[in-house]
Amino acid sequence: MVGNVEELGLENTRAQVEKGHLLVDQWSRTDEPGLYAIGDVAGPPWLAHKASHEGVACVERIAGLPDARALDPGAVPSCIYSHPQVASVGLTEAQARAQGFTVTVGRFPFAGNGKALSLGDTDGMIKTVFDESSGELLGAHMVGPDVTELIATYATARSLETTESELMHTIFPHPTLSEGLHESVLAAFGRTLHI
């Protein structure tokens, strides 16, 4: 996918285009003063929620709000609305290892989740990836029922720099699909409750 950057007069600006995308900094600024770019034209991931967040952050920075925050690309959840659904946020296990992390990984199948059993939708699993030394949640990946809704929990946890210990001590309601998130964290430390 590429952004629609043709016939905009960009050749008369300092803005740089590479592989069909405008090059921007963390605040969506191009090299042309006063010219900003968000969304698909600013590059992947090509997701509406990423573009909305970029737009808000950009405008807050322009307005001079003291609590404006640039987009953290590792905090953008990815969702595929298929059957089963697929969702993820952060690093994969392979990416984390490639970046030099020693990881602890938890997996929990929806076949062990009471709500998934009652829905008759037990295909899939939840996987969590933690930095072994700090306990930081590096990534989470899910396939299964309503995971495009559930991923927000892990996205929030990453944003708040939540550790595995804090997630293990969080109370998840029963019976819910979200219990699978808790079980995946517990599984990383050999402490699952329901399988």
PDB file of C-alpha atoms in Angstrom:
ATOM      1  CA  MET A   1       0.000   0.000   0.000  1.00  0.00           C
ATOM      2  CA  VAL A   2       1.193   3.511  -0.727  1.00  0.00           C
ATOM      3  CA  GLY A   3      -0.203   6.909   0.095  1.00  0.00           C
ATOM      4  CA  ASN A   4      -1.707   9.204  -2.520  1.00  0.00           C
ATOM      5  CA  VAL A   5       1.201  11.629  -2.891  1.00  0.00           C
ATOM      6  CA  GLU A   6       0.983  12.363  -6.626  1.00  0.00           C
ATOM      7  CA  GLU A   7      -0.003  15.766  -8.049  1.00  0.00           C
ATOM      8  CA  LEU A   8       0.073  17.517  -4.673  1.00  0.00           C
ATOM      9  CA  GLY A   9       2.933  19.832  -5.552  1.00  0.00           C
ATOM     10  CA  LEU A  10       5.271  18.146  -3.086  1.00  0.00           C
ATOM     11  CA  GLU A  11       8.144  18.542  -5.536  1.00  0.00           C
ATOM     12  CA  ASN A  12       7.991  22.276  -4.736  1.00  0.00           C
ATOM     13  CA  THR A  13       8.543  21.644  -1.022  1.00  0.00           C
ATOM     14  CA  ARG A  14      11.248  20.205   1.205  1.00  0.00           C
ATOM     15  CA  ALA A  15       9.021  17.240   2.023  1.00  0.00           C
ATOM     16  CA  GLN A  16      10.584  13.913   1.128  1.00  0.00           C
ATOM     17  CA  VAL A  17       8.718  11.015  -0.419  1.00  0.00           C
ATOM     18  CA  GLU A  18      10.094   7.499  -0.113  1.00  0.00           C
ATOM     19  CA  LYS A  19       8.345   4.412  -1.470  1.00  0.00           C
ATOM     20  CA  GLY A  20       5.078   6.315  -1.834  1.00  0.00           C
ATOM     21  CA  HIS A  21       5.064   7.738   1.701  1.00  0.00           C
ATOM     22  CA  LEU A  22       5.946  11.118   3.132  1.00  0.00           C
ATOM     23  CA  LEU A  23       8.832  10.930   5.568  1.00  0.00           C
ATOM     24  CA  VAL A  24       7.826  12.353   8.952  1.00  0.00           C
ATOM     25  CA  ASP A  25       9.281  12.630  12.449  1.00  0.00           C
ATOM     26  CA  GLN A  26       7.572  11.352  15.611  1.00  0.00           C
ATOM     27  CA  TRP A  27       5.266  14.404  15.587  1.00  0.00           C
ATOM     28  CA  SER A  28       4.156  13.857  11.956  1.00  0.00           C
ATOM     29  CA  ARG A  29       6.264  16.783  10.693  1.00  0.00           C
ATOM     30  CA  THR A  30       7.733  16.635   7.204  1.00  0.00           C
ATOM     31  CA  ASP A  31      10.888  18.545   6.260  1.00  0.00           C
ATOM     32  CA  GLU A  32       8.675  21.354   4.956  1.00  0.00           C
ATOM     33  CA  PRO A  33       7.850  23.800   7.783  1.00  0.00           C
ATOM     34  CA  GLY A  34       4.127  23.712   8.559  1.00  0.00           C
ATOM     35  CA  LEU A  35       3.469  20.557   6.512  1.00  0.00           C
ATOM     36  CA  TYR A  36       2.378  17.494   8.481  1.00  0.00           C
ATOM     37  CA  ALA A  37       1.310  14.017   7.369  1.00  0.00           C
ATOM     38  CA  ILE A  38      -0.632  11.292   9.164  1.00  0.00           C
ATOM     39  CA  GLY A  39      -2.241   7.998   8.293  1.00  0.00           C
ATOM     40  CA  ASP A  40      -1.619   5.972   5.167  1.00  0.00           C
ATOM     41  CA  VAL A  41       0.381   8.737   3.491  1.00  0.00           C
ATOM     42  CA  ALA A  42       2.832   8.673   6.431  1.00  0.00           C
ATOM     43  CA  GLY A  43       3.487   4.934   6.155  1.00  0.00           C
ATOM     44  CA  PRO A  44       2.591   1.684   7.858  1.00  0.00           C
ATOM     45  CA  PRO A  45       0.867   0.317   9.668  1.00  0.00           C
ATOM     46  CA  TRP A  46      -2.132   1.338   7.562  1.00  0.00           C
ATOM     47  CA  LEU A  47      -4.736   1.322  10.296  1.00  0.00           C
ATOM     48  CA  ALA A  48      -7.490   3.855  10.981  1.00  0.00           C
ATOM     49  CA  HIS A  49      -6.834   3.898  14.736  1.00  0.00           C
ATOM     50  CA  LYS A  50      -3.132   4.591  14.131  1.00  0.00           C
ATOM     51  CA  ALA A  51      -4.029   7.517  11.838  1.00  0.00           C
ATOM     52  CA  SER A  52      -6.497   8.940  14.379  1.00  0.00           C
ATOM     53  CA  HIS A  53      -3.924   8.745  17.156  1.00  0.00           C
ATOM     54  CA  GLU A  54      -1.291  10.397  14.942  1.00  0.00           C
ATOM     55  CA  GLY A  55      -3.729  13.205  14.144  1.00  0.00           C
ATOM     56  CA  VAL A  56      -4.541  13.872  17.786  1.00  0.00           C
ATOM     57  CA  ALA A  57      -0.876  13.783  18.833  1.00  0.00           C
ATOM     58  CA  CYS A  58       0.094  16.081  15.959  1.00  0.00           C
ATOM     59  CA  VAL A  59      -2.569  18.671  16.754  1.00  0.00           C
ATOM     60  CA  GLU A  60      -1.852  18.536  20.494  1.00  0.00           C
ATOM     61  CA  ARG A  61       1.836  19.203  19.735  1.00  0.00           C
ATOM     62  CA  ILE A  62       0.974  22.080  17.380  1.00  0.00           C
ATOM     63  CA  ALA A  63      -1.334  23.514  20.075  1.00  0.00           C
ATOM     64  CA  GLY A  64       1.508  23.297  22.596  1.00  0.00           C
ATOM     65  CA  LEU A  65      -0.276  21.033  25.050  1.00  0.00           C
ATOM     66  CA  PRO A  66       2.250  20.039  27.722  1.00  0.00           C
ATOM     67  CA  ASP A  67       1.056  16.428  27.902  1.00  0.00           C
ATOM     68  CA  ALA A  68       1.188  15.767  24.142  1.00  0.00           C
ATOM     69  CA  ARG A  69       2.714  12.368  23.403  1.00  0.00           C
ATOM     70  CA  ALA A  70       4.137  11.137  20.132  1.00  0.00           C
ATOM     71  CA  LEU A  71       2.864   7.866  18.743  1.00  0.00           C
ATOM     72  CA  ASP A  72       4.775   4.805  19.959  1.00  0.00           C
ATOM     73  CA  PRO A  73       4.754   2.461  16.942  1.00  0.00           C
ATOM     74  CA  GLY A  74       5.114  -0.540  19.268  1.00  0.00           C
ATOM     75  CA  ALA A  75       1.882   0.381  21.019  1.00  0.00           C
ATOM     76  CA  VAL A  76      -0.333   0.262  17.905  1.00  0.00           C
ATOM     77  CA  PRO A  77      -2.661  -2.748  18.098  1.00  0.00           C
ATOM     78  CA  SER A  78      -3.167  -4.713  14.897  1.00  0.00           C
ATOM     79  CA  CYS A  79      -6.532  -6.343  14.251  1.00  0.00           C
ATOM     80  CA  ILE A  80      -7.711  -8.687  11.525  1.00  0.00           C
ATOM     81  CA  TYR A  81     -11.481  -9.056  11.406  1.00  0.00           C
ATOM     82  CA  SER A  82     -11.661 -12.599  10.091  1.00  0.00           C
ATOM     83  CA  HIS A  83     -12.916 -15.826  11.574  1.00  0.00           C
ATOM     84  CA  PRO A  84     -11.149 -16.531  13.754  1.00  0.00           C
ATOM     85  CA  GLN A  85     -10.107 -12.989  14.583  1.00  0.00           C
ATOM     86  CA  VAL A  86      -6.404 -12.118  14.918  1.00  0.00           C
ATOM     87  CA  ALA A  87      -4.935  -9.321  17.057  1.00  0.00           C
ATOM     88  CA  SER A  88      -1.531  -8.294  18.313  1.00  0.00           C
ATOM     89  CA  VAL A  89       0.430  -5.480  19.914  1.00  0.00           C
ATOM     90  CA  GLY A  90       4.150  -5.025  20.429  1.00  0.00           C
ATOM     91  CA  LEU A  91       6.962  -7.391  19.566  1.00  0.00           C
ATOM     92  CA  THR A  92       6.691 -10.991  18.476  1.00  0.00           C
ATOM     93  CA  GLU A  93       8.813 -13.537  20.310  1.00  0.00           C
ATOM     94  CA  ALA A  94      11.242 -13.650  17.357  1.00  0.00           C
ATOM     95  CA  GLN A  95      11.496  -9.847  17.169  1.00  0.00           C
ATOM     96  CA  ALA A  96      12.147  -9.610  20.908  1.00  0.00           C
ATOM     97  CA  ARG A  97      14.911 -12.207  20.726  1.00  0.00           C
ATOM     98  CA  ALA A  98      16.413 -10.480  17.665  1.00  0.00           C
ATOM     99  CA  GLN A  99      16.532  -7.248  19.675  1.00  0.00           C
ATOM    100  CA  GLY A 100      18.532  -8.999  22.381  1.00  0.00           C
ATOM    101  CA  PHE A 101      15.820  -9.642  24.951  1.00  0.00           C
ATOM    102  CA  THR A 102      15.767 -12.834  26.978  1.00  0.00           C
ATOM    103  CA  VAL A 103      12.076 -13.616  26.962  1.00  0.00           C
ATOM    104  CA  THR A 104       9.521 -15.497  28.991  1.00  0.00           C
ATOM    105  CA  VAL A 105       6.544 -16.634  26.924  1.00  0.00           C
ATOM    106  CA  GLY A 106       3.061 -17.678  28.008  1.00  0.00           C
ATOM    107  CA  ARG A 107       0.438 -19.426  25.894  1.00  0.00           C
ATOM    108  CA  PHE A 108      -3.156 -20.246  26.699  1.00  0.00           C
ATOM    109  CA  PRO A 109      -5.632 -22.003  24.385  1.00  0.00           C
ATOM    110  CA  PHE A 110      -9.232 -20.861  24.223  1.00  0.00           C
ATOM    111  CA  ALA A 111     -10.133 -24.551  24.632  1.00  0.00           C
ATOM    112  CA  GLY A 112      -9.325 -24.004  28.333  1.00  0.00           C
ATOM    113  CA  ASN A 113     -11.585 -20.954  28.692  1.00  0.00           C
ATOM    114  CA  GLY A 114     -15.084 -21.472  30.121  1.00  0.00           C
ATOM    115  CA  LYS A 115     -16.669 -18.596  28.191  1.00  0.00           C
ATOM    116  CA  ALA A 116     -15.182 -19.790  24.882  1.00  0.00           C
ATOM    117  CA  LEU A 117     -16.515 -23.282  25.666  1.00  0.00           C
ATOM    118  CA  SER A 118     -20.009 -21.918  26.351  1.00  0.00           C
ATOM    119  CA  LEU A 119     -19.874 -19.904  23.102  1.00  0.00           C
ATOM    120  CA  GLY A 120     -18.785 -23.009  21.186  1.00  0.00           C
ATOM    121  CA  ASP A 121     -15.826 -21.016  19.839  1.00  0.00           C
ATOM    122  CA  THR A 122     -12.677 -22.573  21.245  1.00  0.00           C
ATOM    123  CA  ASP A 123     -10.320 -22.312  18.281  1.00  0.00           C
ATOM    124  CA  GLY A 124      -7.283 -20.152  18.964  1.00  0.00           C
ATOM    125  CA  MET A 125      -4.932 -19.051  21.675  1.00  0.00           C
ATOM    126  CA  ILE A 126      -3.321 -16.125  23.449  1.00  0.00           C
ATOM    127  CA  LYS A 127       0.439 -15.640  23.596  1.00  0.00           C
ATOM    128  CA  THR A 128       2.293 -13.135  25.776  1.00  0.00           C
ATOM    129  CA  VAL A 129       5.965 -12.184  25.541  1.00  0.00           C
ATOM    130  CA  PHE A 130       7.799 -10.700  28.533  1.00  0.00           C
ATOM    131  CA  ASP A 131      11.315  -9.385  29.105  1.00  0.00           C
ATOM    132  CA  GLU A 132      12.702 -11.871  31.589  1.00  0.00           C
ATOM    133  CA  SER A 133      14.857  -9.335  33.446  1.00  0.00           C
ATOM    134  CA  SER A 134      12.374  -6.463  33.878  1.00  0.00           C
ATOM    135  CA  GLY A 135       9.011  -8.222  33.599  1.00  0.00           C
ATOM    136  CA  GLU A 136       7.963  -5.763  30.881  1.00  0.00           C
ATOM    137  CA  LEU A 137       5.197  -6.924  28.549  1.00  0.00           C
ATOM    138  CA  LEU A 138       6.954  -6.814  25.162  1.00  0.00           C
ATOM    139  CA  GLY A 139       4.107  -8.159  23.060  1.00  0.00           C
ATOM    140  CA  ALA A 140       0.861 -10.083  22.916  1.00  0.00           C
ATOM    141  CA  HIS A 141      -0.648 -12.057  20.066  1.00  0.00           C
ATOM    142  CA  MET A 142      -4.070 -13.676  19.850  1.00  0.00           C
ATOM    143  CA  VAL A 143      -6.196 -15.756  17.542  1.00  0.00           C
ATOM    144  CA  GLY A 144      -9.772 -16.516  18.517  1.00  0.00           C
ATOM    145  CA  PRO A 145     -13.158 -15.142  19.549  1.00  0.00           C
ATOM    146  CA  ASP A 146     -13.384 -11.372  20.084  1.00  0.00           C
ATOM    147  CA  VAL A 147      -9.602 -10.922  20.270  1.00  0.00           C
ATOM    148  CA  THR A 148      -9.933  -7.609  18.390  1.00  0.00           C
ATOM    149  CA  GLU A 149     -11.741  -6.385  21.509  1.00  0.00           C
ATOM    150  CA  LEU A 150      -9.441  -8.100  24.002  1.00  0.00           C
ATOM    151  CA  ILE A 151      -6.200  -6.662  22.568  1.00  0.00           C
ATOM    152  CA  ALA A 152      -6.999  -3.264  24.105  1.00  0.00           C
ATOM    153  CA  THR A 153      -6.228  -4.734  27.528  1.00  0.00           C
ATOM    154  CA  TYR A 154      -2.674  -5.579  26.518  1.00  0.00           C
ATOM    155  CA  ALA A 155      -2.295  -2.282  24.615  1.00  0.00           C
ATOM    156  CA  THR A 156      -3.256  -0.464  27.825  1.00  0.00           C
ATOM    157  CA  ALA A 157      -0.860  -2.616  29.855  1.00  0.00           C
ATOM    158  CA  ARG A 158       2.000  -1.781  27.457  1.00  0.00           C
ATOM    159  CA  SER A 159       1.139   1.923  27.566  1.00  0.00           C
ATOM    160  CA  LEU A 160       1.219   1.888  31.362  1.00  0.00           C
ATOM    161  CA  GLU A 161       4.443  -0.187  31.388  1.00  0.00           C
ATOM    162  CA  THR A 162       2.696  -2.884  33.383  1.00  0.00           C
ATOM    163  CA  THR A 163       4.799  -5.843  34.479  1.00  0.00           C
ATOM    164  CA  GLU A 164       3.912  -9.517  34.506  1.00  0.00           C
ATOM    165  CA  SER A 165       3.593  -9.378  38.292  1.00  0.00           C
ATOM    166  CA  GLU A 166       0.974  -6.634  38.090  1.00  0.00           C
ATOM    167  CA  LEU A 167      -0.940  -8.544  35.424  1.00  0.00           C
ATOM    168  CA  MET A 168      -0.787 -11.749  37.482  1.00  0.00           C
ATOM    169  CA  HIS A 169      -2.350  -9.914  40.436  1.00  0.00           C
ATOM    170  CA  THR A 170      -5.101  -8.284  38.361  1.00  0.00           C
ATOM    171  CA  ILE A 171      -8.565  -9.713  38.973  1.00  0.00           C
ATOM    172  CA  PHE A 172     -10.238 -10.781  35.720  1.00  0.00           C
ATOM    173  CA  PRO A 173     -14.003 -11.417  35.840  1.00  0.00           C
ATOM    174  CA  HIS A 174     -15.383 -14.959  35.485  1.00  0.00           C
ATOM    175  CA  PRO A 175     -16.629 -16.323  33.158  1.00  0.00           C
ATOM    176  CA  THR A 176     -15.136 -14.122  30.424  1.00  0.00           C
ATOM    177  CA  LEU A 177     -12.872 -14.466  27.425  1.00  0.00           C
ATOM    178  CA  SER A 178     -10.563 -11.962  29.141  1.00  0.00           C
ATOM    179  CA  GLU A 179      -9.646 -14.636  31.666  1.00  0.00           C
ATOM    180  CA  GLY A 180      -7.582 -16.122  28.847  1.00  0.00           C
ATOM    181  CA  LEU A 181      -5.363 -13.036  28.935  1.00  0.00           C
ATOM    182  CA  HIS A 182      -4.727 -13.627  32.609  1.00  0.00           C
ATOM    183  CA  GLU A 183      -4.088 -17.335  32.019  1.00  0.00           C
ATOM    184  CA  SER A 184      -1.546 -16.578  29.294  1.00  0.00           C
ATOM    185  CA  VAL A 185       0.388 -14.361  31.698  1.00  0.00           C
ATOM    186  CA  LEU A 186       0.196 -17.033  34.396  1.00  0.00           C
ATOM    187  CA  ALA A 187       1.326 -19.677  31.885  1.00  0.00           C
ATOM    188  CA  ALA A 188       4.536 -17.761  31.268  1.00  0.00           C
ATOM    189  CA  PHE A 189       5.430 -18.584  34.877  1.00  0.00           C
ATOM    190  CA  GLY A 190       3.947 -22.059  35.137  1.00  0.00           C
ATOM    191  CA  ARG A 191       0.978 -20.874  37.203  1.00  0.00           C
ATOM    192  CA  THR A 192      -2.108 -21.460  35.026  1.00  0.00           C
ATOM    193  CA  LEU A 193      -5.341 -22.094  36.869  1.00  0.00           C
ATOM    194  CA  HIS A 194      -7.699 -23.646  34.305  1.00  0.00           C
ATOM    195  CA  ILE A 195      -5.706 -26.061  32.165  1.00  0.00           C
TER     196      ILE A 195
END
